[in-house]
mmCIF file with all atom_site columns, C-alpha atoms and ligand atoms in Angstrom:
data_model
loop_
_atom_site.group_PDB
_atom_site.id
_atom_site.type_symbol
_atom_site.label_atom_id
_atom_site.label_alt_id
_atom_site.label_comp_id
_atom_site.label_asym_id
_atom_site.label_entity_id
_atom_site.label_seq_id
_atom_site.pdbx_PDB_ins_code
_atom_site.Cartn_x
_atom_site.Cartn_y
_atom_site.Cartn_z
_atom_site.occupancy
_atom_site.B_iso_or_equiv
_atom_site.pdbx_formal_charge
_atom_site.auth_seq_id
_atom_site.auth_comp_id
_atom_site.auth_asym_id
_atom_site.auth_atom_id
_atom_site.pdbx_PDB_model_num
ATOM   1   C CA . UNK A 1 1   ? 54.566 -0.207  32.681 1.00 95.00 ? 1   UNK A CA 1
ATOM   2   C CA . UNK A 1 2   ? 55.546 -3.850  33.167 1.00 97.00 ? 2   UNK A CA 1
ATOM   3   C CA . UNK A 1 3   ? 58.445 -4.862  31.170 1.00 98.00 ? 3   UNK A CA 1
ATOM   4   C CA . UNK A 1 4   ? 58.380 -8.307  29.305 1.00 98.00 ? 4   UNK A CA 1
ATOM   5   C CA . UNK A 1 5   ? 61.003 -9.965  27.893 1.00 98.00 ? 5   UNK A CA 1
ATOM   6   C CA . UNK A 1 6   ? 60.476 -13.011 25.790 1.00 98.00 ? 6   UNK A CA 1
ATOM   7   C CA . UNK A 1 7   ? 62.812 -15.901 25.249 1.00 98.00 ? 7   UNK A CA 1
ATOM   8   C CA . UNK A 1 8   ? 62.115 -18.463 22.347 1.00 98.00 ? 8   UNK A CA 1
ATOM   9   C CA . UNK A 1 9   ? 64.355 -20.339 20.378 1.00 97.00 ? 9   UNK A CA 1
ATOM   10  C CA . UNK A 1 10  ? 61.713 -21.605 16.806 1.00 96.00 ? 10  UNK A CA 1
ATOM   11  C CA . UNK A 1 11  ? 58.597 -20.383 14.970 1.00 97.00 ? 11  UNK A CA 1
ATOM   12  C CA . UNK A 1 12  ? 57.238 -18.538 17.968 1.00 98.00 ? 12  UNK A CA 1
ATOM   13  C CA . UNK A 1 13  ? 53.854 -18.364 17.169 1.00 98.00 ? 13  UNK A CA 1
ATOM   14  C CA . UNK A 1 14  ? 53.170 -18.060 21.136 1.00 98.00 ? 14  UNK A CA 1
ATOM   15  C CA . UNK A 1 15  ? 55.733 -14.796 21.029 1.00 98.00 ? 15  UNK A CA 1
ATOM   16  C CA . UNK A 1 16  ? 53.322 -13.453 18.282 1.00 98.00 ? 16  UNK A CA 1
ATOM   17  C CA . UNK A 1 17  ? 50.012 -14.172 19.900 1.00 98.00 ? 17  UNK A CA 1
ATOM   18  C CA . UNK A 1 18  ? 51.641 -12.642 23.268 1.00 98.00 ? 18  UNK A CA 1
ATOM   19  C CA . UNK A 1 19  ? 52.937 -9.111  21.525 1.00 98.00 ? 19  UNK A CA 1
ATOM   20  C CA . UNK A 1 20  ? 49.248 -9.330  19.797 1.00 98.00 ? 20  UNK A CA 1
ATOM   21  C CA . UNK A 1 21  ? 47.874 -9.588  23.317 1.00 98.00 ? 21  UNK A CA 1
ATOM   22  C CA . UNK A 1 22  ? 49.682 -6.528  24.968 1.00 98.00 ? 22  UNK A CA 1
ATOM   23  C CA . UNK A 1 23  ? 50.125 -4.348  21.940 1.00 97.00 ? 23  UNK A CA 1
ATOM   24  C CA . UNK A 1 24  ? 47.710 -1.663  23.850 1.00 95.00 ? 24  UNK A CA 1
ATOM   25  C CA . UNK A 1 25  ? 47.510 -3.045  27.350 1.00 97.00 ? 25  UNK A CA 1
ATOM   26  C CA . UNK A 1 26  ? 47.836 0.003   29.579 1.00 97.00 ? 26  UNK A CA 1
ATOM   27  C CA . UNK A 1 27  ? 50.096 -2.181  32.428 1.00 97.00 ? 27  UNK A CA 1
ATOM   28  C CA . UNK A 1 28  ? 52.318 -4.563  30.599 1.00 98.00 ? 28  UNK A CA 1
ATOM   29  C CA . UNK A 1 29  ? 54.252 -3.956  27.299 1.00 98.00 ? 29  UNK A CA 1
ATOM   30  C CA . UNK A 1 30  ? 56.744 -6.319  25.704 1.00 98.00 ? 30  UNK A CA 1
ATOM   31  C CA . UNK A 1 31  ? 60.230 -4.781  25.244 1.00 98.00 ? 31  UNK A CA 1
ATOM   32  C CA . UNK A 1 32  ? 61.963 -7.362  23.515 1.00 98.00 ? 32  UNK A CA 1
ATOM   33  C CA . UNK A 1 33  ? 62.531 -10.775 22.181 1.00 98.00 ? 33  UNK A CA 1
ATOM   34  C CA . UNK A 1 34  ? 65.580 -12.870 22.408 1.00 98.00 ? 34  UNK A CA 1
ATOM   35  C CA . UNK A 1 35  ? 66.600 -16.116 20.774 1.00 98.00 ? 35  UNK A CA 1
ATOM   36  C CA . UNK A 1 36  ? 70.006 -18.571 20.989 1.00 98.00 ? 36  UNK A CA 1
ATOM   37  C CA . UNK A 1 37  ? 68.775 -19.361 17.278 1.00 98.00 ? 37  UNK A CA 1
ATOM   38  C CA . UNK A 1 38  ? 70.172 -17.011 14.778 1.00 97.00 ? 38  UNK A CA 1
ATOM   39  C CA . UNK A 1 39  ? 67.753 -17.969 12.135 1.00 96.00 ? 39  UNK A CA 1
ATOM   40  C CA . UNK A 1 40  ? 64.557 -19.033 14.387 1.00 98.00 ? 40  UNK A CA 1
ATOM   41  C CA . UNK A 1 41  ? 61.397 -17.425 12.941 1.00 98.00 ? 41  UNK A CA 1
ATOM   42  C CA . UNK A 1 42  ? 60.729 -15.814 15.843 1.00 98.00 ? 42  UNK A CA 1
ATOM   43  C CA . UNK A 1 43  ? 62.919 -13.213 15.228 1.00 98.00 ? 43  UNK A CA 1
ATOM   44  C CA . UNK A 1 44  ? 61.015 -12.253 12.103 1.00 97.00 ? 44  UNK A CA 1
ATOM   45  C CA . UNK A 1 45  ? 57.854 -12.210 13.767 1.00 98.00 ? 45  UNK A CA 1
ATOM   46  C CA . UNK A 1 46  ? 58.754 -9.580  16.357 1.00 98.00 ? 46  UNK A CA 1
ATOM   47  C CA . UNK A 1 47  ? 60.451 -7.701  13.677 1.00 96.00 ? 47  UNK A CA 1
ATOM   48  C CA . UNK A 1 48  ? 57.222 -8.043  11.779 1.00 98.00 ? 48  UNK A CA 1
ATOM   49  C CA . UNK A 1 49  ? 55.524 -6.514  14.927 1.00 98.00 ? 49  UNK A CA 1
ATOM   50  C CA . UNK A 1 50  ? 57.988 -3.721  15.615 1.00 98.00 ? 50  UNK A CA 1
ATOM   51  C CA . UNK A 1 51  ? 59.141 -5.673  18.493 1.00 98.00 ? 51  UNK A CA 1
ATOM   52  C CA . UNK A 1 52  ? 63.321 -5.321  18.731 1.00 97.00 ? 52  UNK A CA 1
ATOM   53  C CA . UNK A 1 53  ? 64.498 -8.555  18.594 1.00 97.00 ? 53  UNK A CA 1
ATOM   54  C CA . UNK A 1 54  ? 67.809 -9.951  19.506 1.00 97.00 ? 54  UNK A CA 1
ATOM   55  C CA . UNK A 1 55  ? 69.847 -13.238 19.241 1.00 98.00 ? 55  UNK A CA 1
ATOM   56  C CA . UNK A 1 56  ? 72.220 -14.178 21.403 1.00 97.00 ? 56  UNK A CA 1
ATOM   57  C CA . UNK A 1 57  ? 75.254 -16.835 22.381 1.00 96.00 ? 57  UNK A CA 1
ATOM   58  C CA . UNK A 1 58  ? 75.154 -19.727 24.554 1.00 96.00 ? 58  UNK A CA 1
ATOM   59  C CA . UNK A 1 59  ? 78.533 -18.305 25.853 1.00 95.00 ? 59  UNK A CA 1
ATOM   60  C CA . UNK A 1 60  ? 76.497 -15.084 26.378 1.00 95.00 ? 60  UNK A CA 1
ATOM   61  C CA . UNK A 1 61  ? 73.939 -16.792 28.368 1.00 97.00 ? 61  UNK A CA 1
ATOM   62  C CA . UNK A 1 62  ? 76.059 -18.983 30.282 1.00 97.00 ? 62  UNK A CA 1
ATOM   63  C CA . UNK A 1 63  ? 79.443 -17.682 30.510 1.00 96.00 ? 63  UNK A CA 1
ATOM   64  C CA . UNK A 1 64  ? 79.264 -13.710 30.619 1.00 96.00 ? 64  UNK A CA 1
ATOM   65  C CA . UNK A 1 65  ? 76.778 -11.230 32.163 1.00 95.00 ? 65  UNK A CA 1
ATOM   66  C CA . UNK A 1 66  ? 76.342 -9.257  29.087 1.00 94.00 ? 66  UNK A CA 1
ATOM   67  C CA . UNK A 1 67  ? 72.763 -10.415 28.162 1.00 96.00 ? 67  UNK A CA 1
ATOM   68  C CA . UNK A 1 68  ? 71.765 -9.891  32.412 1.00 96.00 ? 68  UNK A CA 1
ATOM   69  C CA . UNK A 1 69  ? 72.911 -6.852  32.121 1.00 96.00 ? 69  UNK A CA 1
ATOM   70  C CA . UNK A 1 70  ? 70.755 -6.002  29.191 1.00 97.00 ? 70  UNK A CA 1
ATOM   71  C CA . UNK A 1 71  ? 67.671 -6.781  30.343 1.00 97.00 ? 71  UNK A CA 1
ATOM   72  C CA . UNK A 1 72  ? 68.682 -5.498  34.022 1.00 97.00 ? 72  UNK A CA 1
ATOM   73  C CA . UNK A 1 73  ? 69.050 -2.349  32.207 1.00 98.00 ? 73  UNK A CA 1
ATOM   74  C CA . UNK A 1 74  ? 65.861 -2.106  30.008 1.00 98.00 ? 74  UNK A CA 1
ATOM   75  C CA . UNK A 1 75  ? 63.852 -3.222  33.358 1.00 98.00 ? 75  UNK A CA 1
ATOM   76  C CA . UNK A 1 76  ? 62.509 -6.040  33.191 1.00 98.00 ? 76  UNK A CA 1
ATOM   77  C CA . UNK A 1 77  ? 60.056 -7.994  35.304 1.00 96.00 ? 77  UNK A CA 1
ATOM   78  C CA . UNK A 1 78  ? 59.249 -10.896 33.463 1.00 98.00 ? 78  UNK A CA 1
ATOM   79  C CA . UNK A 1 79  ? 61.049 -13.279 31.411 1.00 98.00 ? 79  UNK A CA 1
ATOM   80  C CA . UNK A 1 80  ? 58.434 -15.601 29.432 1.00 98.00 ? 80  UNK A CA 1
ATOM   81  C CA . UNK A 1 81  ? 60.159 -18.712 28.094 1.00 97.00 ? 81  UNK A CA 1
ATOM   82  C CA . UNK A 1 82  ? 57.743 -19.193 25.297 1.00 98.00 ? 82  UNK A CA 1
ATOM   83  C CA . UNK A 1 83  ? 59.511 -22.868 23.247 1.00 96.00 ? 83  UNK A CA 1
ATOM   84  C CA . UNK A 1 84  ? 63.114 -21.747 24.873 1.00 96.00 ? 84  UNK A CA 1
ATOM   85  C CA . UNK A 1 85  ? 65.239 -24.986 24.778 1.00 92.00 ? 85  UNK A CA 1
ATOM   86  C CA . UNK A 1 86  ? 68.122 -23.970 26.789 1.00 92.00 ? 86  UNK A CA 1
ATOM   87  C CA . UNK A 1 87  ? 68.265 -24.630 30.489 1.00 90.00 ? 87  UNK A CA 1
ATOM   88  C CA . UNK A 1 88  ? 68.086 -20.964 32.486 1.00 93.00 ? 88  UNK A CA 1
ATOM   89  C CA . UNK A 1 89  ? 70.905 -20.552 34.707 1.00 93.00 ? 89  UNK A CA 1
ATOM   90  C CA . UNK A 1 90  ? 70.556 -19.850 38.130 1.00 92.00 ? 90  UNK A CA 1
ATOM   91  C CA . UNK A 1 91  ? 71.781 -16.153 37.733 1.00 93.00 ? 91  UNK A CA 1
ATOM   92  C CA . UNK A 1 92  ? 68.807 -15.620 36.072 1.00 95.00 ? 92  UNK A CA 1
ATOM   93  C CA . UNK A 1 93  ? 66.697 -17.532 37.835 1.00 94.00 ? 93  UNK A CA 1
ATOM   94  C CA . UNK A 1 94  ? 67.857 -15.400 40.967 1.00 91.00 ? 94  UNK A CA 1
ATOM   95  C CA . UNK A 1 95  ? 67.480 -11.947 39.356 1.00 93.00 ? 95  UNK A CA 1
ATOM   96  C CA . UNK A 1 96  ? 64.331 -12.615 37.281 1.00 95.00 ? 96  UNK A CA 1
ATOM   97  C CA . UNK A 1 97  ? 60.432 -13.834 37.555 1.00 96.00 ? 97  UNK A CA 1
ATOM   98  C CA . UNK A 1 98  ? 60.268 -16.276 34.696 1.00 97.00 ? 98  UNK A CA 1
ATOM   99  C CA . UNK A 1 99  ? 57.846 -18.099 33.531 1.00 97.00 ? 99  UNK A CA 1
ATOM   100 C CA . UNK A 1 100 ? 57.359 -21.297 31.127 1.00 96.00 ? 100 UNK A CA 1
ATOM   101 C CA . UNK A 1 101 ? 54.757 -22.751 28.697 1.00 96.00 ? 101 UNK A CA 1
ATOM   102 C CA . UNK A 1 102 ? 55.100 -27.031 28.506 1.00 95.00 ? 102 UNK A CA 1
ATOM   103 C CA . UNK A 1 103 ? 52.949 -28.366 25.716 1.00 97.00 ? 103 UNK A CA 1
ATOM   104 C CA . UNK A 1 104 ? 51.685 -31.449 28.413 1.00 97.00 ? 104 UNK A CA 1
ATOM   105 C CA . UNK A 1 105 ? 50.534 -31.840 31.929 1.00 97.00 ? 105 UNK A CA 1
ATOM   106 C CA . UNK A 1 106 ? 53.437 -31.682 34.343 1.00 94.00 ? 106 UNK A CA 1
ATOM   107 C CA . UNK A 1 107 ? 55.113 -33.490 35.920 1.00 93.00 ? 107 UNK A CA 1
ATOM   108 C CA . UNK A 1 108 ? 53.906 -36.059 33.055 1.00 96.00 ? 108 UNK A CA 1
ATOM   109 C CA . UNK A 1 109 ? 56.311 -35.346 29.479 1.00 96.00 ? 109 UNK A CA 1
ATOM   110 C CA . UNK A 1 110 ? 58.155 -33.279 31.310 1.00 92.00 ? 110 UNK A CA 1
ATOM   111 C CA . UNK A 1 111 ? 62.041 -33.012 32.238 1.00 86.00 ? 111 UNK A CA 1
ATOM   112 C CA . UNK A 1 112 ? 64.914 -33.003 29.768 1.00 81.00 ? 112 UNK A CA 1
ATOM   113 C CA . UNK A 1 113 ? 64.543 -33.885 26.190 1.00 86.00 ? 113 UNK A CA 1
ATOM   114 C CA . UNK A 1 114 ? 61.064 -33.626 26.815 1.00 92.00 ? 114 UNK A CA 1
ATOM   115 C CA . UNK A 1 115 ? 59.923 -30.898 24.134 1.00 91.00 ? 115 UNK A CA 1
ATOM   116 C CA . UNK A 1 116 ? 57.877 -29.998 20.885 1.00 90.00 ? 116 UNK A CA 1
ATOM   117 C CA . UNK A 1 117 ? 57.021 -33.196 19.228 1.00 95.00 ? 117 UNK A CA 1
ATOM   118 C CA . UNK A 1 118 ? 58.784 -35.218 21.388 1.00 97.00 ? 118 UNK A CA 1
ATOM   119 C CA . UNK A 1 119 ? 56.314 -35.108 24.098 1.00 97.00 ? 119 UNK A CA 1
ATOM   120 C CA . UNK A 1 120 ? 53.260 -35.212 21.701 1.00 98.00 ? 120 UNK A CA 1
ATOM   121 C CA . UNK A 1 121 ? 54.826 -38.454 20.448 1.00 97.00 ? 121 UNK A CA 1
ATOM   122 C CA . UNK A 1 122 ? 55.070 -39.861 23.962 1.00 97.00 ? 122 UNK A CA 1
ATOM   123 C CA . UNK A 1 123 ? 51.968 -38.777 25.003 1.00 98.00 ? 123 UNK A CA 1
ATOM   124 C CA . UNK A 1 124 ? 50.414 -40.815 22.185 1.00 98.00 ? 124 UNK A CA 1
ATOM   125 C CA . UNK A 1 125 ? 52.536 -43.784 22.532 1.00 97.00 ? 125 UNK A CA 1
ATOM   126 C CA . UNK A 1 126 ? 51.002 -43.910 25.531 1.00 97.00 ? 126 UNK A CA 1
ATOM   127 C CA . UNK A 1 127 ? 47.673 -43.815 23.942 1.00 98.00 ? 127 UNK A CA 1
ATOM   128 C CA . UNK A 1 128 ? 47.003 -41.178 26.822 1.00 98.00 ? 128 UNK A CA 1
ATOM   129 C CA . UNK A 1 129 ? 42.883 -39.876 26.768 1.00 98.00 ? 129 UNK A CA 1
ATOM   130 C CA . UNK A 1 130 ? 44.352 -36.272 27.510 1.00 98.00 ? 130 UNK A CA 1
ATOM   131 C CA . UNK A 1 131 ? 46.961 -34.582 27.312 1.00 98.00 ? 131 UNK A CA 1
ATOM   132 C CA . UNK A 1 132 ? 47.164 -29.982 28.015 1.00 98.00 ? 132 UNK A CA 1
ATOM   133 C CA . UNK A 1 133 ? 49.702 -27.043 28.687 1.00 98.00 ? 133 UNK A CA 1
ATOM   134 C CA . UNK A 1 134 ? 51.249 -26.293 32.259 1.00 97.00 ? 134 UNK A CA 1
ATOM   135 C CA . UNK A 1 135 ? 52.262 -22.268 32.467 1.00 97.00 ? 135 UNK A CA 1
ATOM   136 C CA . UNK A 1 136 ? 54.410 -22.664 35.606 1.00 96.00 ? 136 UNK A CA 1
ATOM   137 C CA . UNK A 1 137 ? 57.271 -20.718 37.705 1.00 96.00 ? 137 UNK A CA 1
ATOM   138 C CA . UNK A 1 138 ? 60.752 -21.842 36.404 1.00 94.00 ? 138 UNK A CA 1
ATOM   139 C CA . UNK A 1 139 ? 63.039 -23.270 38.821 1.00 82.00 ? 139 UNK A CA 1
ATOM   140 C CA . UNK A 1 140 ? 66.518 -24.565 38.490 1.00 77.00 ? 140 UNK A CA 1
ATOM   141 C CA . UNK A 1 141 ? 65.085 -27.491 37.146 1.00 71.00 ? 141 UNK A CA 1
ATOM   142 C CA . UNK A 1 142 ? 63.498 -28.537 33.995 1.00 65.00 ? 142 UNK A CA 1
ATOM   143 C CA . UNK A 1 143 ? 59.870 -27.965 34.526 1.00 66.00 ? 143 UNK A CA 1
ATOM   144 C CA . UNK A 1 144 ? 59.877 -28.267 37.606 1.00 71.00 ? 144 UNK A CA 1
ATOM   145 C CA . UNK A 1 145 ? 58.736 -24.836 38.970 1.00 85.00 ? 145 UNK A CA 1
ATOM   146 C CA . UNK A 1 146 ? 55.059 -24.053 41.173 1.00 92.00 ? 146 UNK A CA 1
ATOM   147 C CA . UNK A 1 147 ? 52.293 -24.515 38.667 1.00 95.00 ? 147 UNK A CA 1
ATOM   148 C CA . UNK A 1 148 ? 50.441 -21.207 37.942 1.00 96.00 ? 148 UNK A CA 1
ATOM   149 C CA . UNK A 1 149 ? 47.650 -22.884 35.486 1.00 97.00 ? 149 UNK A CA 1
ATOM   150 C CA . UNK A 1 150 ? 47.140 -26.143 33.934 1.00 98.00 ? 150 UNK A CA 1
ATOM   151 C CA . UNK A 1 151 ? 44.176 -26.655 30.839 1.00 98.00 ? 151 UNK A CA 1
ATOM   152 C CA . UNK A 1 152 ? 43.765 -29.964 29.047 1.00 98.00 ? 152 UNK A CA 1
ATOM   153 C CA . UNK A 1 153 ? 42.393 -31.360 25.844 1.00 98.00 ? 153 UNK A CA 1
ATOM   154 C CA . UNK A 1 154 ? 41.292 -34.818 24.748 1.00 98.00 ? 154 UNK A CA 1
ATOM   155 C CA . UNK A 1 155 ? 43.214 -36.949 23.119 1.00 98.00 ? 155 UNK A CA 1
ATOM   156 C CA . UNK A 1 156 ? 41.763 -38.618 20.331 1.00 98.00 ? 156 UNK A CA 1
ATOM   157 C CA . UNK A 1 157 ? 42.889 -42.515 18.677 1.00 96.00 ? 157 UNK A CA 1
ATOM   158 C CA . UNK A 1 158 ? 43.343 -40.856 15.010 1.00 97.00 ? 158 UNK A CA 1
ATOM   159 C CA . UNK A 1 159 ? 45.161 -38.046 16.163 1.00 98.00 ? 159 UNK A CA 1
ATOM   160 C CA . UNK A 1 160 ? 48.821 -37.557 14.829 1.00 98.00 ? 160 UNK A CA 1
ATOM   161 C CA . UNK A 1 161 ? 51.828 -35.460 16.491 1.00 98.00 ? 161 UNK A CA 1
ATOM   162 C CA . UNK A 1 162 ? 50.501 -32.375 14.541 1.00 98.00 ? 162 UNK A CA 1
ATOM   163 C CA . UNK A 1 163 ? 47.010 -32.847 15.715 1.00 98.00 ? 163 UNK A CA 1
ATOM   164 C CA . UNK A 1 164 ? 47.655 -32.789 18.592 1.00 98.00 ? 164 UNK A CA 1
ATOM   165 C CA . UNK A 1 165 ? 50.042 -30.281 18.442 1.00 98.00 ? 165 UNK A CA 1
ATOM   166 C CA . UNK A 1 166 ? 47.490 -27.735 16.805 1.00 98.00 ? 166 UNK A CA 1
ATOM   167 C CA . UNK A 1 167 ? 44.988 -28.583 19.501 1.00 98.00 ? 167 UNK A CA 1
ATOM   168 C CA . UNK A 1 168 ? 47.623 -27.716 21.915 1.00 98.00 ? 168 UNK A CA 1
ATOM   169 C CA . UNK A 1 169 ? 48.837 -24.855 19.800 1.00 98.00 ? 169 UNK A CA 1
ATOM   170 C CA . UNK A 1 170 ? 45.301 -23.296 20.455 1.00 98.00 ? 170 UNK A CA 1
ATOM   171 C CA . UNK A 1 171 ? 45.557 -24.187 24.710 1.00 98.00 ? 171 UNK A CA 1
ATOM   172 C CA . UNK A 1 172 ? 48.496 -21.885 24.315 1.00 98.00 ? 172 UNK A CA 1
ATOM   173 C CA . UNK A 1 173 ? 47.068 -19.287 22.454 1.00 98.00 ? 173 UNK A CA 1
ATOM   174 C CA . UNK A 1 174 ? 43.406 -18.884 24.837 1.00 98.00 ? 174 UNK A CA 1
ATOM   175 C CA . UNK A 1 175 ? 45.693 -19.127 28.116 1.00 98.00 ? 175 UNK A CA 1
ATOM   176 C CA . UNK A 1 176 ? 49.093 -18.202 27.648 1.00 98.00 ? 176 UNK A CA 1
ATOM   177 C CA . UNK A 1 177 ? 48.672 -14.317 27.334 1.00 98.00 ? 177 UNK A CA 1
ATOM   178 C CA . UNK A 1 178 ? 45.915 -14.234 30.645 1.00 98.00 ? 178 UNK A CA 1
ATOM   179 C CA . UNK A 1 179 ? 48.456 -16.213 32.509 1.00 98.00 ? 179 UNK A CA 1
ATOM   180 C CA . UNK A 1 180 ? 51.134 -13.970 32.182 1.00 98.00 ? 180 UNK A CA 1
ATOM   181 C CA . UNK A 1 181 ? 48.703 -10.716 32.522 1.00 98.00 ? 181 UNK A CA 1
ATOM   182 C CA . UNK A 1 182 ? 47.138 -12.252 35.963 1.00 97.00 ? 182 UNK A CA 1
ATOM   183 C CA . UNK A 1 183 ? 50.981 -12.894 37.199 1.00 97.00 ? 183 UNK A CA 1
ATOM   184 C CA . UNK A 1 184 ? 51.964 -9.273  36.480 1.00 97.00 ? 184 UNK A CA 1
ATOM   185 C CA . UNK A 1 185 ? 48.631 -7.588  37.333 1.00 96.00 ? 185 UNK A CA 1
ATOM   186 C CA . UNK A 1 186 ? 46.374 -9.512  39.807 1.00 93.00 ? 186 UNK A CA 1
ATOM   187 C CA . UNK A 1 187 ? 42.959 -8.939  39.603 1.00 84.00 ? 187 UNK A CA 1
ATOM   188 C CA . UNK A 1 188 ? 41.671 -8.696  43.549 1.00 62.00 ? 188 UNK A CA 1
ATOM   189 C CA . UNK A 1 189 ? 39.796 -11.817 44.530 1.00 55.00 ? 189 UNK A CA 1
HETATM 190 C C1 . LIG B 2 .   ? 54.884 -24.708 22.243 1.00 51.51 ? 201 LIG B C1 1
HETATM 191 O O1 . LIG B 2 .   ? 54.101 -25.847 22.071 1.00 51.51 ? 201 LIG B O1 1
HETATM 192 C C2 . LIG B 2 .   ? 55.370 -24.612 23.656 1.00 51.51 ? 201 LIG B C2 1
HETATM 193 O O2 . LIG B 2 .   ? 54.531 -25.183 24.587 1.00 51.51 ? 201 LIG B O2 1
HETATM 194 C C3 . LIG B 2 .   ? 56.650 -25.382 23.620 1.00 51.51 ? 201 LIG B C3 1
HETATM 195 O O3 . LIG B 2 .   ? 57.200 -25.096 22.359 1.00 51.51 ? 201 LIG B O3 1
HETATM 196 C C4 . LIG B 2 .   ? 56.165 -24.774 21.450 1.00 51.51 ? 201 LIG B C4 1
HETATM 197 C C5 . LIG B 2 .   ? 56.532 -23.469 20.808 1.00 51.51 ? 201 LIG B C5 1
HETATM 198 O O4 . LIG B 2 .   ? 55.716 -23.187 19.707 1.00 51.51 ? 201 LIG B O4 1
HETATM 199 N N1 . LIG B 2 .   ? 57.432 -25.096 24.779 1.00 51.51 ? 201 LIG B N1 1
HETATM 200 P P1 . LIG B 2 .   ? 55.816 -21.779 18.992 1.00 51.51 ? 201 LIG B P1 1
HETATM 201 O O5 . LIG B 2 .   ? 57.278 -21.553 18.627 1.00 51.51 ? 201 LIG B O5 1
HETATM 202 O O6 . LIG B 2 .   ? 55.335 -20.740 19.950 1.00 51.51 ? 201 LIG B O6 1
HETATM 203 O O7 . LIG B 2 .   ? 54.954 -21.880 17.790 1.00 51.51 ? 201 LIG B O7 1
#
């Protein structure tokens, strides 16, 4: 078995579509979530799911090993960043495969202060014609890892920030869970 590990710091409505996705997979299986966000929704979900679910510090992330540790010891292979705000810190980024979900096409609305609404807005203001989700590598960067899939949706003149989000939201849900299987498990070309 693959271990997963999610990160996600709000609703995490991507966390619960993921856990959906692998609840009987016979390769992967999702050992845990983990939030900076004591009360982010998130943490219900995976509760709701009989997922453990933890929260953690930003001086545990940044400032001890305690939380590396951890996951070293449950064995994990994946880290999925799934609406994590905080920057990953190159510890992690050394000892880990992790992978992000950007609700845009990179390197477009990316970088810092780029996220949730904040790029939909953009992206309108912009009065782009489409707009997608990049699943990519993370790197020591903000969105700036190797691209792993891109999909894209139109952009319509009516739309508003949560129209766009839910057409987004829905990107996520189709692709998110595939790209993360066909990192972990290859299928032979
Ligand atoms: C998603 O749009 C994701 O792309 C972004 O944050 C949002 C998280 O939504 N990074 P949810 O918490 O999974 O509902």
């Amino acid at each position: 078995m693959k271990n997963i590990a999610l990160f996600a710091s709000g609703s995490g409505s991507n966390a619960e579509n993921i856990i959906k996705y692998f609840e009987n997979h016979p390769n992967v299986r999702v050992d845990s979530v983990w939030s900076n966000k004591s009360g982010a929704f998130v943490l219900q979900r995976a509760l709701n799911l009989g997922v453990e679910s933890h929260y953690f510090t930003r001086k545990e992330f940044y400032e001890t090993d305690k939380l590396m540790n951890e996951l070293q010891k449950r064995k994990i292979e994946l880290i999925v960043l799934a609406g994590f705000l905080l920057l990953v810190p190159p510890k992690f980024i050394e000892a880990f495969h992790i992978i992000n979900i950007h609700p845009a096409l990179l390197p477009s609305y990316g970088g810092k202060g780029m996220y949730g609404s904040f790029v939909h807005e953009a992206v309108l203001l912009n009065k782009e014609k489409e707009s997608g989700i990049t699943i990519h590598l993370v790197d020591k960067e903000y969105d700036k890892g190797a691209n792993l899939l891109q999909a894209r949706c139109p952009v319509f003149p009516d739309d508003s920030v949560d129209t766009l989000a839910a057409r987004i939201h829905e990107l996520e849900y189709q692709y998110f869970p595939k790209a993360i299987e066909e990192y972990l498990c290859p299928k032979s070309k």
